[in-house]
Amino acid sequence: MTKESLIESPLDGLSATQVRERLDRDGPNELPRQKKRSPWRIALEVLREPMLALLLAAGLTYLLLGDTGEALILLLFACFSILLTVVQEARTENVLEALRDLSAPRALVMRDGGTVRVPGREVVQGDILVLDEGDRIAADALVLRTQGLECDESLLTGESVPVRKRSALQGDAVAHEPGGDDLPYVFGGAIVTRGGGLACVTATGPRSRIGEIGRSLSSVETEAPRLQHEMRRIVRICAAGGIAVAALVVLLYGLVRGGWLDALLAGIAIGMSLLPEEFPVVLAIFMAMGAWRIAQVGVLTRRASAIESMGAATVLCTDKTGTLTQNRMVAAELWMASGETADLGAGMASDRFDELLRYGAMASAPIPVDPMEVAFHEAAVSAACQDVRGWTLVHTNALRPDLLAMSNIWESPGEEATFAAAAKGAPEAIGRLCRLDTEGQARLEAAATAMAVRGMRVLGVAAGRIPRETAAQDHLEHDFELLGLVGLKDPLRSGVKEAIAQCRTAGIRVIMITGDYAATAQAIGAEAGLDAGETLTGPIISTLSDEELSERIKTVSICARTMPDQKLRIVSALKAAGDIVAMTGDGVNDAPALRAAHIGVAMGKRGTDVAREASSIVLVEDDFGAIVSAIRLGRRIYDNIRKAIGFIFAVHVPIAGLALLPLLLGMPILLGPIQIALLEMIIDPVCALVFEAEQEEENLMQRPPRAPQERLFNLPLVASSMFQGGLALAVLGAILVASGRISLPVEELRTFMFFALVASVIALVLAHRSFSAHISQAVVRHNVAFRFVLGFILAGTVLIFGVEPLQQRLGFAPLGWVEVGLIILTGVALLGAFELIKAVGAHLAPLIRSGGSRRLS
């Protein structure tokens, strides 16, 4: 269907037969949506995760070997992780579906010569849309007739104010980008803020402007989670190490003591105990619990890996309209014709400004939809201006291209000879209505310019009394008196300024990327507290190569008048420069950049379906401050993962050592499968629950983000942990040698060494609870999970020594008070040594960093 045929088409609308044919041909007017996943499908997807698969495989292997206790522990953690993930992701699916349903538009169309309201998905190409104030437009369309039609296209363009529309002419282009005044095109997703009209649908579903952006997302590649790559790598390394230790045990046992079958069984048991099943426990549980914790602050996690990535974010790119601002207009500043000014935000307006506010509201629609007219009414109500509800609207003069002003004529009770006329519009148009002289026009324009440079939309207001018989005349025929100017702005969201300040303190650069004008963006940026950097506009970006943009963006704090493809280029340039990029947005124009960013953050309530589908995190309450909470939580999770990983490396050194030392020293085997299973009952809960629940470090949001290239398993972490584990092994080895010389019975020696090892494990837990070297941080930090685990250990110890059959089954024997005292002394001494090592490490860390970054290869 050509543009000419659309313009000349009859306005009776399509027939029912034509609608069915076009629905069959083009499909429904909606974007392709992913099929809602059932809990069973989510569970199956979770089970495909390699880390969780390894966890289940380890549990099943223990079960086949007859080690039911260890198998049940591993399977319990696996099931817990699956359950948490299924519940969280199913909740996310339901909330997203509810948000989608809330935003689904309905449309009033002409069909078979009459009007009928249909669901937006049933609109087809060629339908005649009847547009009215407050409607969300269901599809892209060409405007056929208009009566003062204005539309809010901010979801597509980022512009914070509505744009005017006109009827199509024969010379108009077939298609056009959204944004800009006096164009004959409307777009799906936009909202009619003023006037009405008729428009013929030109594109629906994936062929609409929204659909094109949605389809372009498929070409944007998302990066696989870095943490999972690292975890798989270290699991392979540790698995190889475990197999090597097991082979060494088999070899030593067979050569030294004979009995190769016993040697094989011992090697299998010890090798399985050294398998790195704690690593998938840490990753699966920490991510699942992180998703649950972050949901408590109103953030839905669509991809769990984004939680960890948030902690590494170095740049936060944010949309302006609806993200930093409330996407509503408020009257912020007043200027009277006398020169007097008032700042409404500071509460400085006096009664002398009431007439200006009252006539501004009278010049607006009685029931406003346009954000600026809503602002006029709200300001008049706030100022308690004279009530005009008993007045009657007699006539309206609408905006027109040659005079950007509108006026309303009102009849007030008791007034028979004259009517009240109220006009508002562009300052130059109001000056023309008021017939200002050159000096008066210059003063008006100077005041308007002063407001505009502060990012405000400026409208003039005028009033007049007109004879009853001339009410229907054009307002250029009336006599108006200038009352003043009203500066309108889109206010910041609550907490935005504080959130940006926290980002700055945390070393995170915030860049505003908006489709709005540079002056408006700069004013909002200054109010929000953005860094004083360069402002880059879309036209300039279009002239830069990718390499030039990557270099230029390093000093930029605001990007204005940007198109969707330019937002994508900006995000790509930041990624190419090595930054970890978080991108926030709510509109269709933000979706490609949301998908390309390491962390895409969409607004839940106001955000479009396309933006939510492209994001990895959704803010349910559209609270920008929640982003900072997500960053804080991401940093805490990463810190706690490092603590858990360090503990895992450290704790396996004395376990492996005590498995091998008796063979080397010709002593009886002390740690069999049962004892190792008991140790794992301590280690696994500590890794999965205690470290996950650890509080954040004191300087969490005062330190810069970690280097993007930094590896979780880096040399300092592994070396420090192995050194701590080696120190514990040295102490335990010395105790073992000394105990062997006094010829303790095997059961008593096993019991003594086992609980000395438990004391060492507890000391390692306390040492890894905090990066701080203060002993108080290790002991008294609040952690309910640790108290439960410690209570479990104490209860198990009492049970073992109090129930003789259980004691014998485990191969233990009673201990005297001297041995108990030595066990406690071992734990206390090791904790003191570990804290001393951390203190020394804290002094050496700057020297190590200055010598260059070294990684575990």
PDB file of N, CA, C and O in Angstrom, residues 223-271:
ATOM      1  N   GLU A 223      27.962 -11.726  26.276  1.00  0.00           N
ATOM      2  CA  GLU A 223      29.152 -12.452  26.679  1.00  0.00           C
ATOM      3  C   GLU A 223      28.822 -13.507  27.719  1.00  0.00           C
ATOM      4  O   GLU A 223      27.973 -13.308  28.579  1.00  0.00           O
ATOM      5  N   ALA A 224      29.496 -14.645  27.611  1.00  0.00           N
ATOM      6  CA  ALA A 224      29.303 -15.703  28.600  1.00  0.00           C
ATOM      7  C   ALA A 224      29.875 -15.249  29.940  1.00  0.00           C
ATOM      8  O   ALA A 224      30.852 -14.500  29.992  1.00  0.00           O
ATOM      9  N   PRO A 225      29.284 -15.681  31.071  1.00  0.00           N
ATOM     10  CA  PRO A 225      29.749 -15.259  32.386  1.00  0.00           C
ATOM     11  C   PRO A 225      31.218 -15.630  32.609  1.00  0.00           C
ATOM     12  O   PRO A 225      31.605 -16.792  32.472  1.00  0.00           O
ATOM     13  N   ARG A 226      32.012 -14.625  32.952  1.00  0.00           N
ATOM     14  CA  ARG A 226      33.444 -14.844  33.164  1.00  0.00           C
ATOM     15  C   ARG A 226      33.698 -15.740  34.357  1.00  0.00           C
ATOM     16  O   ARG A 226      34.608 -16.583  34.342  1.00  0.00           O
ATOM     17  N   LEU A 227      32.881 -15.594  35.395  1.00  0.00           N
ATOM     18  CA  LEU A 227      33.103 -16.367  36.615  1.00  0.00           C
ATOM     19  C   LEU A 227      32.933 -17.861  36.359  1.00  0.00           C
ATOM     20  O   LEU A 227      33.661 -18.687  36.910  1.00  0.00           O
ATOM     21  N   GLN A 228      31.969 -18.227  35.511  1.00  0.00           N
ATOM     22  CA  GLN A 228      31.779 -19.642  35.208  1.00  0.00           C
ATOM     23  C   GLN A 228      32.983 -20.204  34.458  1.00  0.00           C
ATOM     24  O   GLN A 228      33.391 -21.347  34.688  1.00  0.00           O
ATOM     25  N   HIS A 229      33.555 -19.411  33.536  1.00  0.00           N
ATOM     26  CA  HIS A 229      34.758 -19.863  32.832  1.00  0.00           C
ATOM     27  C   HIS A 229      35.876 -20.139  33.829  1.00  0.00           C
ATOM     28  O   HIS A 229      36.564 -21.174  33.751  1.00  0.00           O
ATOM     29  N   GLU A 230      36.067 -19.211  34.752  1.00  0.00           N
ATOM     30  CA  GLU A 230      37.129 -19.383  35.746  1.00  0.00           C
ATOM     31  C   GLU A 230      36.865 -20.593  36.619  1.00  0.00           C
ATOM     32  O   GLU A 230      37.781 -21.349  36.946  1.00  0.00           O
ATOM     33  N   MET A 231      35.593 -20.786  37.015  1.00  0.00           N
ATOM     34  CA  MET A 231      35.265 -21.892  37.898  1.00  0.00           C
ATOM     35  C   MET A 231      35.523 -23.231  37.199  1.00  0.00           C
ATOM     36  O   MET A 231      36.068 -24.169  37.796  1.00  0.00           O
ATOM     37  N   ARG A 232      35.134 -23.321  35.921  1.00  0.00           N
ATOM     38  CA  ARG A 232      35.385 -24.565  35.182  1.00  0.00           C
ATOM     39  C   ARG A 232      36.883 -24.845  35.096  1.00  0.00           C
ATOM     40  O   ARG A 232      37.343 -25.985  35.241  1.00  0.00           O
ATOM     41  N   ARG A 233      37.640 -23.785  34.871  1.00  0.00           N
ATOM     42  CA  ARG A 233      39.089 -23.939  34.730  1.00  0.00           C
ATOM     43  C   ARG A 233      39.719 -24.435  36.023  1.00  0.00           C
ATOM     44  O   ARG A 233      40.535 -25.374  36.019  1.00  0.00           O
ATOM     45  N   ILE A 234      39.374 -23.829  37.145  1.00  0.00           N
ATOM     46  CA  ILE A 234      39.992 -24.220  38.406  1.00  0.00           C
ATOM     47  C   ILE A 234      39.512 -25.592  38.845  1.00  0.00           C
ATOM     48  O   ILE A 234      40.241 -26.345  39.494  1.00  0.00           O
ATOM     49  N   VAL A 235      38.258 -25.950  38.480  1.00  0.00           N
ATOM     50  CA  VAL A 235      37.761 -27.284  38.806  1.00  0.00           C
ATOM     51  C   VAL A 235      38.599 -28.337  38.087  1.00  0.00           C
ATOM     52  O   VAL A 235      38.961 -29.370  38.666  1.00  0.00           O
ATOM     53  N   ARG A 236      38.933 -28.074  36.821  1.00  0.00           N
ATOM     54  CA  ARG A 236      39.753 -29.037  36.079  1.00  0.00           C
ATOM     55  C   ARG A 236      41.131 -29.178  36.721  1.00  0.00           C
ATOM     56  O   ARG A 236      41.662 -30.284  36.855  1.00  0.00           O
ATOM     57  N   ILE A 237      41.704 -28.023  37.127  1.00  0.00           N
ATOM     58  CA  ILE A 237      43.030 -28.066  37.758  1.00  0.00           C
ATOM     59  C   ILE A 237      42.983 -28.844  39.068  1.00  0.00           C
ATOM     60  O   ILE A 237      43.824 -29.710  39.339  1.00  0.00           O
ATOM     61  N   CYS A 238      41.971 -28.537  39.893  1.00  0.00           N
ATOM     62  CA  CYS A 238      41.881 -29.194  41.202  1.00  0.00           C
ATOM     63  C   CYS A 238      41.520 -30.666  41.062  1.00  0.00           C
ATOM     64  O   CYS A 238      41.967 -31.506  41.858  1.00  0.00           O
ATOM     65  N   ALA A 239      40.693 -30.988  40.057  1.00  0.00           N
ATOM     66  CA  ALA A 239      40.357 -32.396  39.834  1.00  0.00           C
ATOM     67  C   ALA A 239      41.611 -33.179  39.465  1.00  0.00           C
ATOM     68  O   ALA A 239      41.840 -34.298  39.951  1.00  0.00           O
ATOM     69  N   ALA A 240      42.446 -32.569  38.629  1.00  0.00           N
ATOM     70  CA  ALA A 240      43.708 -33.221  38.262  1.00  0.00           C
ATOM     71  C   ALA A 240      44.589 -33.401  39.496  1.00  0.00           C
ATOM     72  O   ALA A 240      45.224 -34.450  39.690  1.00  0.00           O
ATOM     73  N   GLY A 241      44.609 -32.351  40.365  1.00  0.00           N
ATOM     74  CA  GLY A 241      45.375 -32.472  41.595  1.00  0.00           C
ATOM     75  C   GLY A 241      44.839 -33.548  42.510  1.00  0.00           C
ATOM     76  O   GLY A 241      45.610 -34.308  43.122  1.00  0.00           O
ATOM     77  N   GLY A 242      43.505 -33.649  42.621  1.00  0.00           N
ATOM     78  CA  GLY A 242      42.905 -34.685  43.465  1.00  0.00           C
ATOM     79  C   GLY A 242      43.229 -36.076  42.965  1.00  0.00           C
ATOM     80  O   GLY A 242      43.522 -36.983  43.755  1.00  0.00           O
ATOM     81  N   ILE A 243      43.182 -36.247  41.658  1.00  0.00           N
ATOM     82  CA  ILE A 243      43.515 -37.550  41.079  1.00  0.00           C
ATOM     83  C   ILE A 243      44.979 -37.883  41.343  1.00  0.00           C
ATOM     84  O   ILE A 243      45.341 -39.039  41.643  1.00  0.00           O
ATOM     85  N   ALA A 244      45.841 -36.848  41.235  1.00  0.00           N
ATOM     86  CA  ALA A 244      47.266 -37.079  41.486  1.00  0.00           C
ATOM     87  C   ALA A 244      47.502 -37.500  42.936  1.00  0.00           C
ATOM     88  O   ALA A 244      48.288 -38.431  43.215  1.00  0.00           O
ATOM     89  N   VAL A 245      46.831 -36.829  43.884  1.00  0.00           N
ATOM     90  CA  VAL A 245      46.974 -37.196  45.299  1.00  0.00           C
ATOM     91  C   VAL A 245      46.473 -38.619  45.529  1.00  0.00           C
ATOM     92  O   VAL A 245      47.094 -39.419  46.234  1.00  0.00           O
ATOM     93  N   ALA A 246      45.313 -38.946  44.918  1.00  0.00           N
ATOM     94  CA  ALA A 246      44.758 -40.289  45.079  1.00  0.00           C
ATOM     95  C   ALA A 246      45.714 -41.339  44.525  1.00  0.00           C
ATOM     96  O   ALA A 246      45.942 -42.397  45.137  1.00  0.00           O
ATOM     97  N   ALA A 247      46.299 -41.053  43.367  1.00  0.00           N
ATOM     98  CA  ALA A 247      47.245 -42.007  42.782  1.00  0.00           C
ATOM     99  C   ALA A 247      48.471 -42.174  43.671  1.00  0.00           C
ATOM    100  O   ALA A 247      48.997 -43.290  43.844  1.00  0.00           O
ATOM    101  N   LEU A 248      48.921 -41.043  44.279  1.00  0.00           N
ATOM    102  CA  LEU A 248      50.074 -41.102  45.175  1.00  0.00           C
ATOM    103  C   LEU A 248      49.766 -41.939  46.409  1.00  0.00           C
ATOM    104  O   LEU A 248      50.603 -42.720  46.877  1.00  0.00           O
ATOM    105  N   VAL A 249      48.551 -41.794  46.945  1.00  0.00           N
ATOM    106  CA  VAL A 249      48.140 -42.586  48.111  1.00  0.00           C
ATOM    107  C   VAL A 249      48.128 -44.068  47.766  1.00  0.00           C
ATOM    108  O   VAL A 249      48.627 -44.914  48.525  1.00  0.00           O
ATOM    109  N   VAL A 250      47.534 -44.379  46.611  1.00  0.00           N
ATOM    110  CA  VAL A 250      47.493 -45.791  46.202  1.00  0.00           C
ATOM    111  C   VAL A 250      48.907 -46.344  46.073  1.00  0.00           C
ATOM    112  O   VAL A 250      49.224 -47.450  46.540  1.00  0.00           O
ATOM    113  N   LEU A 251      49.792 -45.586  45.450  1.00  0.00           N
ATOM    114  CA  LEU A 251      51.160 -46.037  45.223  1.00  0.00           C
ATOM    115  C   LEU A 251      51.906 -46.226  46.537  1.00  0.00           C
ATOM    116  O   LEU A 251      52.540 -47.266  46.778  1.00  0.00           O
ATOM    117  N   LEU A 252      51.851 -45.228  47.419  1.00  0.00           N
ATOM    118  CA  LEU A 252      52.560 -45.318  48.695  1.00  0.00           C
ATOM    119  C   LEU A 252      52.004 -46.448  49.558  1.00  0.00           C
ATOM    120  O   LEU A 252      52.752 -47.220  50.179  1.00  0.00           O
ATOM    121  N   TYR A 253      50.690 -46.542  49.596  1.00  0.00           N
ATOM    122  CA  TYR A 253      50.047 -47.577  50.416  1.00  0.00           C
ATOM    123  C   TYR A 253      50.457 -48.954  49.904  1.00  0.00           C
ATOM    124  O   TYR A 253      50.817 -49.854  50.681  1.00  0.00           O
ATOM    125  N   GLY A 254      50.378 -49.132  48.591  1.00  0.00           N
ATOM    126  CA  GLY A 254      50.704 -50.450  48.033  1.00  0.00           C
ATOM    127  C   GLY A 254      52.158 -50.807  48.210  1.00  0.00           C
ATOM    128  O   GLY A 254      52.494 -51.947  48.535  1.00  0.00           O
ATOM    129  N   LEU A 255      53.068 -49.843  47.995  1.00  0.00           N
ATOM    130  CA  LEU A 255      54.497 -50.124  48.090  1.00  0.00           C
ATOM    131  C   LEU A 255      54.953 -50.314  49.529  1.00  0.00           C
ATOM    132  O   LEU A 255      55.780 -51.187  49.824  1.00  0.00           O
ATOM    133  N   VAL A 256      54.409 -49.492  50.417  1.00  0.00           N
ATOM    134  CA  VAL A 256      54.885 -49.532  51.808  1.00  0.00           C
ATOM    135  C   VAL A 256      54.225 -50.645  52.593  1.00  0.00           C
ATOM    136  O   VAL A 256      54.866 -51.327  53.401  1.00  0.00           O
ATOM    137  N   ARG A 257      52.919 -50.880  52.340  1.00  0.00           N
ATOM    138  CA  ARG A 257      52.194 -51.788  53.224  1.00  0.00           C
ATOM    139  C   ARG A 257      51.604 -52.990  52.511  1.00  0.00           C
ATOM    140  O   ARG A 257      51.038 -53.864  53.152  1.00  0.00           O
ATOM    141  N   GLY A 258      51.695 -53.011  51.197  1.00  0.00           N
ATOM    142  CA  GLY A 258      51.078 -54.113  50.477  1.00  0.00           C
ATOM    143  C   GLY A 258      49.568 -53.961  50.481  1.00  0.00           C
ATOM    144  O   GLY A 258      49.020 -52.960  50.927  1.00  0.00           O
ATOM    145  N   GLY A 259      48.864 -54.964  50.021  1.00  0.00           N
ATOM    146  CA  GLY A 259      47.408 -54.897  49.994  1.00  0.00           C
ATOM    147  C   GLY A 259      46.924 -53.876  48.989  1.00  0.00           C
ATOM    148  O   GLY A 259      46.418 -52.816  49.357  1.00  0.00           O
ATOM    149  N   TRP A 260      47.081 -54.174  47.720  1.00  0.00           N
ATOM    150  CA  TRP A 260      46.774 -53.203  46.677  1.00  0.00           C
ATOM    151  C   TRP A 260      45.280 -52.894  46.582  1.00  0.00           C
ATOM    152  O   TRP A 260      44.901 -51.791  46.189  1.00  0.00           O
ATOM    153  N   LEU A 261      44.429 -53.872  46.969  1.00  0.00           N
ATOM    154  CA  LEU A 261      42.985 -53.583  46.932  1.00  0.00           C
ATOM    155  C   LEU A 261      42.627 -52.550  47.986  1.00  0.00           C
ATOM    156  O   LEU A 261      41.891 -51.586  47.723  1.00  0.00           O
ATOM    157  N   ASP A 262      43.187 -52.722  49.198  1.00  0.00           N
ATOM    158  CA  ASP A 262      42.966 -51.714  50.238  1.00  0.00           C
ATOM    159  C   ASP A 262      43.542 -50.365  49.810  1.00  0.00           C
ATOM    160  O   ASP A 262      42.976 -49.299  50.098  1.00  0.00           O
ATOM    161  N   ALA A 263      44.675 -50.430  49.131  1.00  0.00           N
ATOM    162  CA  ALA A 263      45.293 -49.193  48.653  1.00  0.00           C
ATOM    163  C   ALA A 263      44.393 -48.490  47.641  1.00  0.00           C
ATOM    164  O   ALA A 263      44.242 -47.259  47.663  1.00  0.00           O
ATOM    165  N   LEU A 264      43.783 -49.288  46.756  1.00  0.00           N
ATOM    166  CA  LEU A 264      42.904 -48.700  45.746  1.00  0.00           C
ATOM    167  C   LEU A 264      41.683 -48.057  46.396  1.00  0.00           C
ATOM    168  O   LEU A 264      41.287 -46.928  46.044  1.00  0.00           O
ATOM    169  N   LEU A 265      41.092 -48.760  47.381  1.00  0.00           N
ATOM    170  CA  LEU A 265      39.919 -48.201  48.058  1.00  0.00           C
ATOM    171  C   LEU A 265      40.275 -46.934  48.834  1.00  0.00           C
ATOM    172  O   LEU A 265      39.522 -45.953  48.841  1.00  0.00           O
ATOM    173  N   ALA A 266      41.427 -46.942  49.485  1.00  0.00           N
ATOM    174  CA  ALA A 266      41.862 -45.750  50.232  1.00  0.00           C
ATOM    175  C   ALA A 266      42.110 -44.583  49.275  1.00  0.00           C
ATOM    176  O   ALA A 266      41.742 -43.434  49.560  1.00  0.00           O
ATOM    177  N   GLY A 267      42.733 -44.892  48.139  1.00  0.00           N
ATOM    178  CA  GLY A 267      43.002 -43.834  47.158  1.00  0.00           C
ATOM    179  C   GLY A 267      41.731 -43.234  46.602  1.00  0.00           C
ATOM    180  O   GLY A 267      41.628 -42.006  46.429  1.00  0.00           O
ATOM    181  N   ILE A 268      40.722 -44.092  46.328  1.00  0.00           N
ATOM    182  CA  ILE A 268      39.446 -43.593  45.815  1.00  0.00           C
ATOM    183  C   ILE A 268      38.774 -42.688  46.845  1.00  0.00           C
ATOM    184  O   ILE A 268      38.284 -41.589  46.522  1.00  0.00           O
ATOM    185  N   ALA A 269      38.746 -43.130  48.100  1.00  0.00           N
ATOM    186  CA  ALA A 269      38.091 -42.347  49.144  1.00  0.00           C
ATOM    187  C   ALA A 269      38.760 -40.988  49.331  1.00  0.00           C
ATOM    188  O   ALA A 269      38.094 -39.945  49.395  1.00  0.00           O
ATOM    189  N   ILE A 270      40.107 -41.000  49.382  1.00  0.00           N
ATOM    190  CA  ILE A 270      40.817 -39.740  49.584  1.00  0.00           C
ATOM    191  C   ILE A 270      40.700 -38.851  48.348  1.00  0.00           C
ATOM    192  O   ILE A 270      40.497 -37.630  48.444  1.00  0.00           O
ATOM    193  N   GLY A 271      40.791 -39.458  47.168  1.00  0.00           N
ATOM    194  CA  GLY A 271      40.660 -38.670  45.949  1.00  0.00           C
ATOM    195  C   GLY A 271      39.304 -38.005  45.847  1.00  0.00           C
ATOM    196  O   GLY A 271      39.193 -36.830  45.472  1.00  0.00           O
TER     197      GLY A 271
END
